[in-house]
């Protein structure tokens, strides 16, 4: 790839790691983000990792003029589209904000791409589109459903992308359904820095490890799983980032279908209790925890069948659970104040 790739949401957790992977693969990149859930200091960290010079545009994907200006300045080869809001609980309280940001935002981006005749896009979807799966591991052909406005927004964007491809097959579209991304870059310079109380398991564990929170609440131990706690498919964010490079390459290849929908996961189930025990063992830091009631909306198990990603993208995960725990802890312990930590 000689023309640049636009990364929307590129200062966020997954976007920043993907920016690094693309840049290190020699792909020129431009990042656009409105910084509603990320820090501009991510750009300094990327520079320290050798991603320099790097063009950053602070703008909202719903700002058509900003997008037109940007597309006029660069002949983008494609877009990796991460920009979106992702907190499930918040989406239940603020459905219109989520649908506007995620759905209107994606439509605005696709329209700008159409105007600029840039028709290659990799979209961040989520295992949330499978709802409460009847069968695990989950294949891409499983029924799709939304159980909250966040999930609805992902499903609506997926539908829009499918409609677009059937209307105009010149579009090359990869819909990537991520399972549970965790971990951080091994340097400790990039990682996940949620605002406020973390919703997700791994950042909560790392904050307990640091002493910023008293104890992890394990949401239920009466699920139909081997130890009763919820089972998920956690994958290392660096493997996930590699999946985006693989998808971009596949979208350029003549022997690959140009509407790709693939799961990105390991296919391995890990329970909450196993995660707590592995983190404590690998890092030598005990994680205080207590079992509380189930969290509304949680499912017992969510696991990917990752075989299609292997077949279509030649992608599979390389980094295991211990590495996820070690890298997450290195990031958190080096950055107790997230990206505001002077390094
Ligand atoms: P994140 O919040 O760290 O990154 C998203 C970025 O998008 C942020 O930097 C935010 O400032 C930016 N953004 C949001 N709305 C924007 C807008 N209207 N215009 C411009 N920028 C905007 O989240 P993440 O974990 O990196 O997730 C990236 C994508 O992957 C999201 O679309 C998310 O829904 C999806 N996803 C995440 C997970 C996960 O567990 N982290 C799982 C599945 C799917
Ligand atoms: C994992 C497990 C919890 C926190 C969410 C979104 C999903 C996707 C990924 C974006 C579950 C348990 C958690 C805690 C706990 N995001 N847990 N105590 O719910 O699988 O998926 O993030 O697309 O759409 O729903 O991830 O990290 O919140 O939870 O016991 O304090 O950890 O019950 O079993 P989840 P999670």
Short mmCIF file of N, CA and C in Angstrom, two decimals, residues 22-86:
data_model
loop_
_atom_site.label_atom_id
_atom_site.label_comp_id
_atom_site.label_asym_id
_atom_site.label_seq_id
_atom_site.Cartn_x
_atom_site.Cartn_y
_atom_site.Cartn_z
N UNK A 22 0.11 -0.83 11.44
CA UNK A 22 0.11 -0.42 10.02
C UNK A 22 1.39 0.37 9.71
N UNK A 23 1.72 1.32 10.58
CA UNK A 23 2.91 2.14 10.32
C UNK A 23 4.15 1.26 10.27
N UNK A 24 4.24 0.31 11.19
CA UNK A 24 5.42 -0.57 11.21
C UNK A 24 5.47 -1.50 10.00
N UNK A 25 4.31 -1.71 9.37
CA UNK A 25 4.27 -2.52 8.14
C UNK A 25 4.54 -1.64 6.91
N UNK A 26 4.83 -0.36 7.14
CA UNK A 26 5.15 0.53 6.02
C UNK A 26 3.94 1.15 5.35
N UNK A 27 2.78 1.06 5.98
CA UNK A 27 1.57 1.66 5.41
C UNK A 27 1.48 3.11 5.90
N UNK A 28 1.42 4.09 4.99
CA UNK A 28 1.25 5.46 5.46
C UNK A 28 -0.14 5.64 6.08
N UNK A 29 -0.21 6.36 7.19
CA UNK A 29 -1.50 6.51 7.88
C UNK A 29 -1.77 7.98 8.21
N UNK A 30 -3.06 8.29 8.30
CA UNK A 30 -3.54 9.56 8.84
C UNK A 30 -4.59 9.18 9.89
N UNK A 31 -4.57 9.85 11.03
CA UNK A 31 -5.54 9.56 12.10
C UNK A 31 -6.54 10.70 12.21
N UNK A 32 -7.82 10.33 12.30
CA UNK A 32 -8.87 11.30 12.60
C UNK A 32 -9.58 10.84 13.87
N UNK A 33 -9.77 11.76 14.81
CA UNK A 33 -10.47 11.42 16.05
C UNK A 33 -11.00 12.73 16.64
N UNK A 34 -12.16 12.66 17.28
CA UNK A 34 -12.65 13.89 17.93
C UNK A 34 -12.22 13.95 19.40
N UNK A 35 -11.48 12.94 19.85
CA UNK A 35 -10.92 12.88 21.22
C UNK A 35 -11.99 12.81 22.30
N UNK A 36 -13.21 12.37 21.94
CA UNK A 36 -14.27 12.30 22.96
C UNK A 36 -13.98 11.20 23.98
N UNK A 37 -13.17 10.21 23.60
CA UNK A 37 -12.85 9.13 24.55
C UNK A 37 -11.38 8.73 24.46
N UNK A 38 -10.52 9.69 24.13
CA UNK A 38 -9.09 9.37 24.05
C UNK A 38 -8.28 10.64 24.25
N UNK A 39 -6.97 10.43 24.40
CA UNK A 39 -6.08 11.54 24.71
C UNK A 39 -5.18 11.85 23.52
N UNK A 40 -4.92 13.15 23.28
CA UNK A 40 -3.97 13.47 22.21
C UNK A 40 -2.55 13.01 22.54
N UNK A 41 -2.31 12.70 23.84
CA UNK A 41 -0.97 12.24 24.22
C UNK A 41 -0.63 10.87 23.61
N UNK A 42 -1.66 10.17 23.13
CA UNK A 42 -1.43 8.93 22.39
C UNK A 42 -0.47 9.20 21.21
N UNK A 43 -0.60 10.38 20.63
CA UNK A 43 0.22 10.70 19.45
C UNK A 43 1.70 10.81 19.83
N UNK A 44 1.97 11.35 21.04
CA UNK A 44 3.37 11.41 21.51
C UNK A 44 3.92 10.00 21.72
N UNK A 45 3.06 9.13 22.24
CA UNK A 45 3.50 7.75 22.48
C UNK A 45 3.78 7.05 21.14
N UNK A 46 2.91 7.28 20.17
CA UNK A 46 3.14 6.69 18.84
C UNK A 46 4.46 7.22 18.26
N UNK A 47 4.71 8.51 18.47
CA UNK A 47 5.97 9.09 17.96
C UNK A 47 7.16 8.40 18.63
N UNK A 48 7.04 8.16 19.95
CA UNK A 48 8.16 7.48 20.64
C UNK A 48 8.37 6.08 20.12
N UNK A 49 7.33 5.49 19.58
CA UNK A 49 7.45 4.15 19.01
C UNK A 49 7.84 4.22 17.53
N UNK A 50 8.16 5.41 17.07
CA UNK A 50 8.70 5.55 15.71
C UNK A 50 7.69 5.96 14.66
N UNK A 51 6.44 6.21 15.06
CA UNK A 51 5.43 6.60 14.09
C UNK A 51 5.47 8.12 13.95
N UNK A 52 6.37 8.59 13.15
CA UNK A 52 6.57 10.02 12.99
C UNK A 52 7.20 10.29 11.63
N UNK A 53 6.81 11.32 10.91
CA UNK A 53 5.73 12.25 11.22
C UNK A 53 4.39 11.55 11.08
N UNK A 54 3.40 12.08 11.76
CA UNK A 54 2.07 11.48 11.72
C UNK A 54 1.04 12.60 11.66
N UNK A 55 0.21 12.57 10.62
CA UNK A 55 -0.83 13.61 10.53
C UNK A 55 -2.03 13.21 11.38
N UNK A 56 -2.45 14.13 12.23
CA UNK A 56 -3.63 13.91 13.07
C UNK A 56 -4.63 15.03 12.80
N UNK A 57 -5.88 14.65 12.60
CA UNK A 57 -6.95 15.62 12.39
C UNK A 57 -7.96 15.45 13.52
N UNK A 58 -8.14 16.52 14.29
CA UNK A 58 -9.17 16.45 15.33
C UNK A 58 -10.49 16.86 14.72
N UNK A 59 -11.35 15.90 14.49
CA UNK A 59 -12.65 16.18 13.85
C UNK A 59 -13.61 15.04 14.17
N UNK A 60 -14.88 15.34 13.97
CA UNK A 60 -15.94 14.37 14.20
C UNK A 60 -16.32 13.74 12.86
N UNK A 61 -16.57 12.45 12.87
CA UNK A 61 -16.94 11.80 11.60
C UNK A 61 -18.30 12.29 11.07
N UNK A 62 -19.06 12.99 11.91
CA UNK A 62 -20.33 13.56 11.42
C UNK A 62 -20.13 14.92 10.76
N UNK A 63 -18.91 15.41 10.73
CA UNK A 63 -18.61 16.72 10.15
C UNK A 63 -18.23 16.52 8.68
N UNK A 64 -19.22 16.67 7.81
CA UNK A 64 -19.01 16.37 6.38
C UNK A 64 -17.94 17.27 5.77
N UNK A 65 -17.94 18.54 6.19
CA UNK A 65 -16.96 19.47 5.61
C UNK A 65 -15.53 19.06 5.99
N UNK A 66 -15.34 18.69 7.24
CA UNK A 66 -14.00 18.26 7.68
C UNK A 66 -13.56 17.02 6.90
N UNK A 67 -14.51 16.12 6.67
CA UNK A 67 -14.16 14.90 5.92
C UNK A 67 -13.83 15.26 4.47
N UNK A 68 -14.63 16.11 3.86
CA UNK A 68 -14.36 16.48 2.46
C UNK A 68 -13.00 17.15 2.34
N UNK A 69 -12.68 18.02 3.28
CA UNK A 69 -11.37 18.70 3.25
C UNK A 69 -10.23 17.67 3.34
N UNK A 70 -10.42 16.72 4.23
CA UNK A 70 -9.37 15.70 4.42
C UNK A 70 -9.23 14.81 3.18
N UNK A 71 -10.36 14.37 2.64
CA UNK A 71 -10.32 13.51 1.45
C UNK A 71 -9.79 14.27 0.23
N UNK A 72 -9.95 15.60 0.23
CA UNK A 72 -9.41 16.39 -0.89
C UNK A 72 -7.88 16.47 -0.81
N UNK A 73 -7.36 16.39 0.42
CA UNK A 73 -5.91 16.54 0.61
C UNK A 73 -5.14 15.25 0.40
N UNK A 74 -5.83 14.10 0.52
CA UNK A 74 -5.14 12.80 0.40
C UNK A 74 -5.89 11.88 -0.55
N UNK A 75 -5.15 11.11 -1.30
CA UNK A 75 -5.76 10.06 -2.14
C UNK A 75 -5.76 8.77 -1.32
N UNK A 76 -6.70 8.69 -0.37
CA UNK A 76 -6.69 7.53 0.53
C UNK A 76 -6.96 6.24 -0.23
N UNK A 77 -6.22 5.20 0.17
CA UNK A 77 -6.48 3.88 -0.40
C UNK A 77 -7.66 3.22 0.31
N UNK A 78 -7.90 3.61 1.53
CA UNK A 78 -9.02 3.03 2.26
C UNK A 78 -9.12 3.63 3.65
N UNK A 79 -10.12 3.16 4.38
CA UNK A 79 -10.39 3.68 5.72
C UNK A 79 -10.54 2.50 6.67
N UNK A 80 -9.89 2.59 7.83
CA UNK A 80 -10.17 1.65 8.92
C UNK A 80 -10.98 2.45 9.94
N UNK A 81 -12.21 2.03 10.13
CA UNK A 81 -13.19 2.85 10.85
C UNK A 81 -13.47 2.31 12.25
N UNK A 82 -12.77 2.90 13.23
CA UNK A 82 -12.96 2.53 14.64
C UNK A 82 -13.87 3.51 15.38
N UNK A 83 -13.99 4.75 14.88
CA UNK A 83 -14.63 5.81 15.68
C UNK A 83 -16.04 5.39 16.08
N UNK A 84 -16.31 5.44 17.37
CA UNK A 84 -17.63 5.09 17.85
C UNK A 84 -17.63 5.10 19.37
N UNK A 85 -18.84 5.14 19.93
CA UNK A 85 -19.00 5.01 21.38
C UNK A 85 -19.27 3.54 21.68
N UNK A 86 -18.79 3.06 22.84
CA UNK A 86 -18.81 1.60 23.03
C UNK A 86 -19.32 1.12 24.38
#
